[in-house]
Short mmCIF file of C-alpha atoms and ligand atoms in Angstrom, two decimals:
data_model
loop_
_atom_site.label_atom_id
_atom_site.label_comp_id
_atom_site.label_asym_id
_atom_site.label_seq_id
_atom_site.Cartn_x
_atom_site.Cartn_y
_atom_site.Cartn_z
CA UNK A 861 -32.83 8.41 32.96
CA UNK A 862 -30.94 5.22 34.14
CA UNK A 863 -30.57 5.85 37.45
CA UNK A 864 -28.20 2.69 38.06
CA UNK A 865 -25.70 4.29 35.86
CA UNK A 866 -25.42 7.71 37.87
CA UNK A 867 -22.47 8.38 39.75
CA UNK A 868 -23.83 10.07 42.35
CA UNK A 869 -21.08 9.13 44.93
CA UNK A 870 -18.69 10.54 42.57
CA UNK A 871 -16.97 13.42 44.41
CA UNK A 872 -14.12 15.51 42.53
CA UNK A 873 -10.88 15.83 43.94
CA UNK A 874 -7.88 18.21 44.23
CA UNK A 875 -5.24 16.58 41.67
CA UNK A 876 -5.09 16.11 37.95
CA UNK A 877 -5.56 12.51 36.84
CA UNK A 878 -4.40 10.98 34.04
CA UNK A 879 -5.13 7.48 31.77
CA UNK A 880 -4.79 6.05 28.60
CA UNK A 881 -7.41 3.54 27.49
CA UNK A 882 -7.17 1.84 23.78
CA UNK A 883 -10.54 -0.09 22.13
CA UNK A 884 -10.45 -2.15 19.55
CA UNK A 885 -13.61 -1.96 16.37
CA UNK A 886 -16.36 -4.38 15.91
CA UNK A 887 -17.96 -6.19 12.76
CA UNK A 888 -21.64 -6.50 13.05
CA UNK A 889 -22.77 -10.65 12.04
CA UNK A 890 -26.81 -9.35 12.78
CA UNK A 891 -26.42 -5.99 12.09
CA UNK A 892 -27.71 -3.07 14.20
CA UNK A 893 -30.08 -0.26 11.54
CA UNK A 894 -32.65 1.63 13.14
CA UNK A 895 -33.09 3.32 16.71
CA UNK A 896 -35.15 5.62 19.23
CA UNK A 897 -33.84 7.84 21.36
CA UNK A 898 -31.65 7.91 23.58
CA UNK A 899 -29.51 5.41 21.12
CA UNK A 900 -31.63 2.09 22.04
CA UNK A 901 -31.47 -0.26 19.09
CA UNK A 902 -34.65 -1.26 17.55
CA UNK A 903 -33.01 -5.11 17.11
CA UNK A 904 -30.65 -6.67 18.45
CA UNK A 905 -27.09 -7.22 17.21
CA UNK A 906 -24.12 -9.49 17.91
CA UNK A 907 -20.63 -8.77 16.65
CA UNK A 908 -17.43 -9.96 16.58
CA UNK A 909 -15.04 -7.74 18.48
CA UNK A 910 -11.67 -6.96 16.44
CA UNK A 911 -7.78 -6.73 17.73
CA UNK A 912 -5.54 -4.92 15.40
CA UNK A 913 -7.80 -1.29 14.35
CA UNK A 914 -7.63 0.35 17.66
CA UNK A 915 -8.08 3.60 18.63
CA UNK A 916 -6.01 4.37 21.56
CA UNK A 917 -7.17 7.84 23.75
CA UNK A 918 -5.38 9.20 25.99
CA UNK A 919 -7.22 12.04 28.71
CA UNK A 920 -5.79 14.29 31.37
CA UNK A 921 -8.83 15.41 33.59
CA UNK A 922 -7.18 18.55 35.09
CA UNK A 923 -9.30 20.30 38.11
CA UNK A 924 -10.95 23.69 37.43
CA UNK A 925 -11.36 26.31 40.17
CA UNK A 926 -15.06 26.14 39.44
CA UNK A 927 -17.90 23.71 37.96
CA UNK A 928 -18.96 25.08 34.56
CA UNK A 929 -22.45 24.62 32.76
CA UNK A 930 -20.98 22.40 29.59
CA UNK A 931 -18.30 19.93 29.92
CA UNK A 932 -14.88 21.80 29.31
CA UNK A 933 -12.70 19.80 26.84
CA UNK A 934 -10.15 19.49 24.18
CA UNK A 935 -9.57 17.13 21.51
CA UNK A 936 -6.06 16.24 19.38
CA UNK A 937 -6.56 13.69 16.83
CA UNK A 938 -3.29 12.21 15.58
CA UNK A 939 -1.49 15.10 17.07
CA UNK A 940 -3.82 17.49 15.75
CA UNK A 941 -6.57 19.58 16.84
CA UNK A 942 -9.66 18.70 15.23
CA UNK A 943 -12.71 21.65 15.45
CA UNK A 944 -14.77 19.01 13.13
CA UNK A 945 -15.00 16.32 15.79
CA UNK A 946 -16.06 19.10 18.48
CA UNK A 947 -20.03 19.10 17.70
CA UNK A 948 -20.37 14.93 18.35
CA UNK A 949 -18.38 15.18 21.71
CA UNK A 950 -20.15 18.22 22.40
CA UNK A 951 -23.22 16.18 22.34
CA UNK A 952 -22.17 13.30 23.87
CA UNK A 953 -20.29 15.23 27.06
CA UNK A 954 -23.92 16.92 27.36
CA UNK A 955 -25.94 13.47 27.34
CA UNK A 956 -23.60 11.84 29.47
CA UNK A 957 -23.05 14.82 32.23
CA UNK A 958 -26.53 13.06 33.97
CA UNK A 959 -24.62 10.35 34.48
CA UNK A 960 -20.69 11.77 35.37
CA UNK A 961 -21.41 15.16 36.76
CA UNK A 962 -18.27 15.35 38.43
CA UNK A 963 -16.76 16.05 34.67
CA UNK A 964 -18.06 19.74 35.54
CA UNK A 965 -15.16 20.35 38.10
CA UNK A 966 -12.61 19.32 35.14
CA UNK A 967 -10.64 20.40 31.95
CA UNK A 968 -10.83 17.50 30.11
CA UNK A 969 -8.08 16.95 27.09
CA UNK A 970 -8.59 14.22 25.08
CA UNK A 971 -5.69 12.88 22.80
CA UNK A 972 -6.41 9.99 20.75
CA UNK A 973 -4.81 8.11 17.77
CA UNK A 974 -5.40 4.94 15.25
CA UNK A 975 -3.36 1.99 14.85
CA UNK A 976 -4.81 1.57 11.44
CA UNK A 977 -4.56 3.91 8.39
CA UNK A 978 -5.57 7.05 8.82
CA UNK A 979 -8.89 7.83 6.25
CA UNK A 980 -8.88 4.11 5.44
CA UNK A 981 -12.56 4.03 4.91
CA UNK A 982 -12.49 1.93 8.33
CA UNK A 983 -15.39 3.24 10.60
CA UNK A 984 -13.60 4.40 13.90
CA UNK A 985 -16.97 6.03 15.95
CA UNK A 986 -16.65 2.41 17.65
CA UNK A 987 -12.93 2.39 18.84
CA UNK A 988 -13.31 6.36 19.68
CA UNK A 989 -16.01 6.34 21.90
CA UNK A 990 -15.25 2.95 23.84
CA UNK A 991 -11.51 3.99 24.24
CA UNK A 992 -13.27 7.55 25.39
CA UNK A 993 -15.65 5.86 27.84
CA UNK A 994 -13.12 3.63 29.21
CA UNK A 995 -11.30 7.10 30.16
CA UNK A 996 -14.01 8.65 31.24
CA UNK A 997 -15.11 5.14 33.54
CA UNK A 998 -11.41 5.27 34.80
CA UNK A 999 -11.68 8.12 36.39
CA UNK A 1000 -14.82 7.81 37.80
CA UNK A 1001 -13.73 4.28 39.86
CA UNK A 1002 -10.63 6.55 40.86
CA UNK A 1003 -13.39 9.05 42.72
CA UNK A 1004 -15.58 6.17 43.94
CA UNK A 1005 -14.44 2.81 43.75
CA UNK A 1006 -16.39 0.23 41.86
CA UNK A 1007 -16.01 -3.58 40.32
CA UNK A 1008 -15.07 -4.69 37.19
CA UNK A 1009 -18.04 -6.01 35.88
CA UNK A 1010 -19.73 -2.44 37.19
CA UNK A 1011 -17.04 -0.55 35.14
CA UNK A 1012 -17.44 -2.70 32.00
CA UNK A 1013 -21.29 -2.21 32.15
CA UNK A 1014 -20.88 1.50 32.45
CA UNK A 1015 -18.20 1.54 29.87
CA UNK A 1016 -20.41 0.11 27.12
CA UNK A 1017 -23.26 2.31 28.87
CA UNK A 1018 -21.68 5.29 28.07
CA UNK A 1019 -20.04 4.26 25.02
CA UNK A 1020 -23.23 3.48 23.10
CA UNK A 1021 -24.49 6.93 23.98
CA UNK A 1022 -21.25 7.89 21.81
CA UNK A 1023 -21.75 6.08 18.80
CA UNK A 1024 -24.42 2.66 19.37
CA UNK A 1025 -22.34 0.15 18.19
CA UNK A 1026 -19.61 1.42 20.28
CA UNK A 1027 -20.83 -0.21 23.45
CA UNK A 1028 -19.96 -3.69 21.24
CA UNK A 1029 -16.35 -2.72 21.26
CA UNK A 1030 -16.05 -2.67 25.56
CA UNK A 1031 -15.35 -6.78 25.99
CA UNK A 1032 -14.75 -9.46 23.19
CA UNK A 1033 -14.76 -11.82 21.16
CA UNK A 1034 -18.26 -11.94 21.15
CA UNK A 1035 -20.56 -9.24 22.06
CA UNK A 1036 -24.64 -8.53 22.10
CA UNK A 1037 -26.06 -5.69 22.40
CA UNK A 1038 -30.33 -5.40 22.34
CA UNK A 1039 -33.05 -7.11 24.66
CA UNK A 1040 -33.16 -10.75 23.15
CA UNK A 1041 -35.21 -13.63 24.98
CA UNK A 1042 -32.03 -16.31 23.49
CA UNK A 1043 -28.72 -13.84 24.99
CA UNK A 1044 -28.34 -13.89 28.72
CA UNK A 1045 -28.87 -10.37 30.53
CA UNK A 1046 -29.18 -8.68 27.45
CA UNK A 1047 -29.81 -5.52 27.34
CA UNK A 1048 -30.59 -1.92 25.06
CA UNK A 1049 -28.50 -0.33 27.00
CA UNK A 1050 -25.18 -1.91 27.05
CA UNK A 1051 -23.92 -4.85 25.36
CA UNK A 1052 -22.98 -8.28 27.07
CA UNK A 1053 -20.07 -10.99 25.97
CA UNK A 1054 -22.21 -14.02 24.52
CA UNK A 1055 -20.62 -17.28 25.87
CA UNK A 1056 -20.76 -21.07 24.75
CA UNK A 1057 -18.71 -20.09 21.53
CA UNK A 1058 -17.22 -22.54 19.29
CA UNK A 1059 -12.86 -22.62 19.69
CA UNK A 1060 -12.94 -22.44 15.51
CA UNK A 1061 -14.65 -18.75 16.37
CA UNK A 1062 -11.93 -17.60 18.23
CA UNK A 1063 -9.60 -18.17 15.50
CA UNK A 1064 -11.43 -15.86 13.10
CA UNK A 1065 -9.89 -13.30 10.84
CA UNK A 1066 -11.39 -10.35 9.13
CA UNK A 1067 -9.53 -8.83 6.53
CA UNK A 1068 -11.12 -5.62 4.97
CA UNK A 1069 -10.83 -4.53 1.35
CA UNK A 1070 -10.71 -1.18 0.73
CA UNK A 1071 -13.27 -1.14 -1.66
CA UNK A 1072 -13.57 2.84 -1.39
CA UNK A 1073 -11.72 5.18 0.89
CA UNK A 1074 -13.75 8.05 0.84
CA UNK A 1075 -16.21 9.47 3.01
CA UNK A 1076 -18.89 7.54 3.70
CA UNK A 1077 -21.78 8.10 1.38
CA UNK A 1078 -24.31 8.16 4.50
CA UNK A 1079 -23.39 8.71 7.72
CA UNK A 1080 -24.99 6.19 10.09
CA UNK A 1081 -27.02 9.23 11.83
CA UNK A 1082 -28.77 9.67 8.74
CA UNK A 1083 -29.29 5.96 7.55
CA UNK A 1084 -30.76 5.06 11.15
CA UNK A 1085 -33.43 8.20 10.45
CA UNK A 1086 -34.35 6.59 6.56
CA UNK A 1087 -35.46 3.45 9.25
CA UNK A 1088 -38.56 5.65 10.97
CA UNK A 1089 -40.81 5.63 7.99
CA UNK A 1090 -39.17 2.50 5.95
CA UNK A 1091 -42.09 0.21 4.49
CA UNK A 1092 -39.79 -2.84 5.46
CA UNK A 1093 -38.80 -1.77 8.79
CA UNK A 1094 -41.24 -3.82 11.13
CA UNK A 1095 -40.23 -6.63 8.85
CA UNK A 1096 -36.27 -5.77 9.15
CA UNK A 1097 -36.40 -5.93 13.02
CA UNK A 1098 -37.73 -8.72 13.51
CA UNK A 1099 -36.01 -10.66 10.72
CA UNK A 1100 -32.60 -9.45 12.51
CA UNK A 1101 -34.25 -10.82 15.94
CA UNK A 1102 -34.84 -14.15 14.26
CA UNK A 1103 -31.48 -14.02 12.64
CA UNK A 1104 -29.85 -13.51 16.09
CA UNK A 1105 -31.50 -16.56 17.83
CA UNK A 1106 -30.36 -19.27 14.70
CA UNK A 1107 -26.88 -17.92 14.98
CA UNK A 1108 -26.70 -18.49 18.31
CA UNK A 1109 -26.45 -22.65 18.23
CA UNK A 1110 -24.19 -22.00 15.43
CA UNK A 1111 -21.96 -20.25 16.91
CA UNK A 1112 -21.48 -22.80 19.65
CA UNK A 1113 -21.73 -25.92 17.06
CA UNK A 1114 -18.85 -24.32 14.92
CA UNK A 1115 -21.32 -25.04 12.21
CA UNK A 1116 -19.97 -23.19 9.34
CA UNK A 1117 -21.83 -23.34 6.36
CA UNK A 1118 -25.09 -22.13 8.81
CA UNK A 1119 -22.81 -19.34 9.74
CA UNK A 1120 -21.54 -18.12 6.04
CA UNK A 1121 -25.98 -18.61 4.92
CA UNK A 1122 -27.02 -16.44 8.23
CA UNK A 1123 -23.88 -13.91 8.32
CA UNK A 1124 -23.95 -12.64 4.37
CA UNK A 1125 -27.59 -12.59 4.56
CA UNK A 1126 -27.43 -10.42 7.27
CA UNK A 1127 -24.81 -7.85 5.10
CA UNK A 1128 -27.32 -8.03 1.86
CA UNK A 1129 -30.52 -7.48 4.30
CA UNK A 1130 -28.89 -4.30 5.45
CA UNK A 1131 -27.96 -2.99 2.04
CA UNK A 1132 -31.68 -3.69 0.89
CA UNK A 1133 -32.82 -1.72 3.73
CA UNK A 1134 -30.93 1.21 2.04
CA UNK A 1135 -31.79 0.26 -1.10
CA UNK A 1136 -34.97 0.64 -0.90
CA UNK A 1137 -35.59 3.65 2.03
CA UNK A 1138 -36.97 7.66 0.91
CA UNK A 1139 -34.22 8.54 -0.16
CA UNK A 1140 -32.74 5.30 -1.57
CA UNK A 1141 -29.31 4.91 -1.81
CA UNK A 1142 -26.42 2.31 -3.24
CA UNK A 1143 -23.60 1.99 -1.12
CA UNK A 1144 -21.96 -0.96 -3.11
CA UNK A 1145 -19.84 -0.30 -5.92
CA UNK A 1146 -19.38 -2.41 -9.11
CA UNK A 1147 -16.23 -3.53 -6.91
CA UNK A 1148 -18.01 -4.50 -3.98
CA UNK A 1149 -19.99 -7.17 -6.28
CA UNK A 1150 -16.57 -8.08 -8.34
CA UNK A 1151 -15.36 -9.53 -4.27
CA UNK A 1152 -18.52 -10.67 -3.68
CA UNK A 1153 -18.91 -12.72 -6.76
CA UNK A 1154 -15.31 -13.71 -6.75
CA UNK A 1155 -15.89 -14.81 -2.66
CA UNK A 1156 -18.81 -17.30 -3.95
CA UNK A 1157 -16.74 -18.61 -6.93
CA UNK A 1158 -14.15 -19.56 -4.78
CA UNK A 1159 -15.88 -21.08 -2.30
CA UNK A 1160 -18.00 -23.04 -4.60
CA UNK A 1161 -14.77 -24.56 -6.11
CA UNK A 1162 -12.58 -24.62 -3.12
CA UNK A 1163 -15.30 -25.68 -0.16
CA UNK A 1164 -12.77 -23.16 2.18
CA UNK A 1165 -14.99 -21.58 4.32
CA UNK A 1166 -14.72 -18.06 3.12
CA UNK A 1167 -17.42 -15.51 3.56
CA UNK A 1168 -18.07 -11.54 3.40
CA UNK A 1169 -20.03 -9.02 5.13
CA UNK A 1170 -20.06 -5.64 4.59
CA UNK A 1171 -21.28 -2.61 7.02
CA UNK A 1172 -22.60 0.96 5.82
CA UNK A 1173 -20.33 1.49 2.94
CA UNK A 1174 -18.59 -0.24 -0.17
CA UNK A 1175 -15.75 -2.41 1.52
CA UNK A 1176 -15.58 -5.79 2.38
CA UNK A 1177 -14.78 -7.62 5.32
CA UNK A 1178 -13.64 -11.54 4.58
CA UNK A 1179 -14.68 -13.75 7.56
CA UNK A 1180 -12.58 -16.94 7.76
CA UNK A 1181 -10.76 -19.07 10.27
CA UNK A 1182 -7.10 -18.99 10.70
CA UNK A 1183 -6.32 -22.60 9.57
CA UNK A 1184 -7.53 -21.71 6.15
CA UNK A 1185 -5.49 -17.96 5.83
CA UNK A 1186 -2.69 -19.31 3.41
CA UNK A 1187 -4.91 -19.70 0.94
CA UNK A 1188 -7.57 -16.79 1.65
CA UNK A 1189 -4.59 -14.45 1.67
CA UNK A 1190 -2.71 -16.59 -1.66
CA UNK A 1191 -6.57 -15.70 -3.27
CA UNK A 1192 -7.12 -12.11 -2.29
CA UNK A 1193 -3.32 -11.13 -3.31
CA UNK A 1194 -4.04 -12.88 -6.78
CA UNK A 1195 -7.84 -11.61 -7.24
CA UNK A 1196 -8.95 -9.61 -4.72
CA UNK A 1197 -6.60 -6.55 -4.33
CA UNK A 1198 -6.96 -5.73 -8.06
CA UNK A 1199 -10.96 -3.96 -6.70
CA UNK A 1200 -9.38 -2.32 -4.14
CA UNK A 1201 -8.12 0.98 -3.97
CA UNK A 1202 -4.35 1.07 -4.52
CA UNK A 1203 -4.36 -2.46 -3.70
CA UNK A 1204 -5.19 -2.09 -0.26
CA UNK A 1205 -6.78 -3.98 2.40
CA UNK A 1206 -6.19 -4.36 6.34
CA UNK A 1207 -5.71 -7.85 8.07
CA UNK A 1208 -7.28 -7.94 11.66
CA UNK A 1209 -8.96 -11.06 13.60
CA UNK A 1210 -10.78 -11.45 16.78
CA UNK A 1211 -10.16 -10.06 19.81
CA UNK A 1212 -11.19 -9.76 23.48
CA UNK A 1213 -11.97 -5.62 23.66
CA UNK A 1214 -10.83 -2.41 25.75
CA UNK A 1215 -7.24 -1.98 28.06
CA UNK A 1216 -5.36 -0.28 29.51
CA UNK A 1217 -2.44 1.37 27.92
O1 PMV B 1339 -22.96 2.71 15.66
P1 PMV B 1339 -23.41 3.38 14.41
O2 PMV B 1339 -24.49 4.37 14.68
O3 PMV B 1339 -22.24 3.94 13.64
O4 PMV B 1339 -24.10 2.27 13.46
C1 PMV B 1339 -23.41 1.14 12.98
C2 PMV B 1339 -24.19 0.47 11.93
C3 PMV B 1339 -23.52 -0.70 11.23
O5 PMV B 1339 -22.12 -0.63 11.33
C4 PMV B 1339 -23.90 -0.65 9.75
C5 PMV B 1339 -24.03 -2.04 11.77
C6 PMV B 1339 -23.51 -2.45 13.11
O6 PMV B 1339 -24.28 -3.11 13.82
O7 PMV B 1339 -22.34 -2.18 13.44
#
């Protein structure tokens, strides 16, 4: 139990409250694959936070005559209600209740919404549950006043309890999240902005082809678990630690062709992982390698300083800085949207993390 992250001052009060947070997603550079409980990373990560996919949440914490056992919600995704979505929140509400137990005394109805397309493939466990948390943190500062920098540590706190990567999604442009001897304050239990950044950084797009729209082909749950017994694990963890502290004085250099080596090594060091874990699966399609090969090709002849990455699944994200987008977007329109599924892809860049709506 953290007991710095208990609100024990916390009292509930008479009226309803209501707040609308919105949190943007994150794309993993050093990627985050393998944990312990409760949801503490077994390396650390650093990501770049996003501005355009967004999940916006909106809660009304209504008082109940009563405390009850289990937190009391309800949940309307996109208007809708959504029974599937129940059991994670369930879960969540129950680890977190240590640490708001005022959420007892309350009905809690959760609306929330994306700003990009709905079942686009796009992972939104990171936008949910930091738009969620920032709700949830809202109220809690209403009950017993606290600073920003407490309620953006919390935030992330309770957000990576949600969904770990989550707590990445809380401030921006660049987050880290996982005790690292080279990252200031860092921490397994909430992520912290990484400062001394390069200006060409902050001009970064990621545009994701939507390789396949589907349903993920393993949930993160499960491909964290293939991690316990993996013969490369020890290997993998530290490899990501040592991948972490090079990208660092990149990152504030603006050296790029260090960044494109470190950041799609990263990407094809997580897909071996999966590759070769009991039981061993591909998550790339013969797609994903069409971009991929098509992404070197074009840099080779170019020198534009295109890269990819790729998370848990078969689409790509294209990493490149905004001076250059004419012609990354004149390329993927003429050979990249032909692997996609009908054509599509979704054009986001950096951004700076949660607010208020
Ligand atoms: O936060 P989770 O449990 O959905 O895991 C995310 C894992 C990756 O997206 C593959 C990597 C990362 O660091 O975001």
């Amino acid at each position: 139990m953290e007991q710095r992250f208990i609100a024990s001052n916390a009292q509930p009060q008479q009226d309803a409250y209501q707040t609308k947070w919105q949190a943007p997603s994150n794309i993993a550079l050093v990627k985050y694959w393998g944990k312990t409980p409760p949801q503490l990373p077994k390396n650390a990560s650093l990501s770049f936070t996003l501005s355009d996919a967004q999940t916006q949440t909106e809660v009304r914490f209504s008082p109940l005559g009563a405390p009850t056992k289990k937190v009391t919600f309800s949940i309307l995704f996109e208007g809708e209600e959504k029974p599937s979505f129940r059991p994670k929140l369930q879960a969540f509400f129950d680890h977190i209740i240590a640490y708001q137990p005022f959420l007892l005394h309350y009905d809690v109805a959760i609306s929330s919404h994306n700003t990009f397309p709905h079942s686009s493939g796009i992972a939104s466990s990171a936008s949910s549950m930091a738009a969620l948390a920032a709700c949830l943190v809202d109220l809690e500062s209403q009950l017993s006043p606290m600073d920003e920098k407490r309620k953006l540590e919390k935030i992330s706190f309770l957000a990576r309890l949600g969904s770990g990567s989550a707590c990445r999604s809380v401030q921006g442009p660049t987050m880290a999240w996982g005790t690292h001897p080279s990252v200031v304050a860092s921490s397994d239990l909430m992520a912290v902005p990484v400062n001394d950044i390069h200006a060409i950084f902050a001009t970064y797009c990621d545009t994701i082809l939507l390789v396949d729209k589907g349903q993920k082909q393993v949930s993160s749950t499960l491909g964290h678990k293939l991690m316990h017994n993996h013969p490369y694990a020890a290997q993998r963890f530290a490899q990501a630690n040592s991948q972490l502290a090079a990208l660092l004085p990149v990152l504030k250099d603006g050296n790029l062709d260090a960044f494109i080596t470190i950041v799609e090594k990263e990407a094809l060091d997580l897909h071996a992982m999966m590759m070769t874990s009991d039981p061993y699966f591909i998550l790339m399609q013969p797609n994903t390698l069409h971009i991929i090969n098509a992404v070197w090709q074009f840099r080779s002849e170019t020198k534009i300083p295109l890269c990819f990455t790729l998370d848990a699944g078969a689409n790509v994200h294209l990493l490149y800085p905004s001076n250059v987008s004419e012609s990354v977007k004149a390329f993927i329109g003429s050979d990249l949207l032909q692997f996609c599924q009908n054509r599509q892809c979704v054009h986001d860049a950096v951004g700076t993390g949660i607010k208020k709506c």
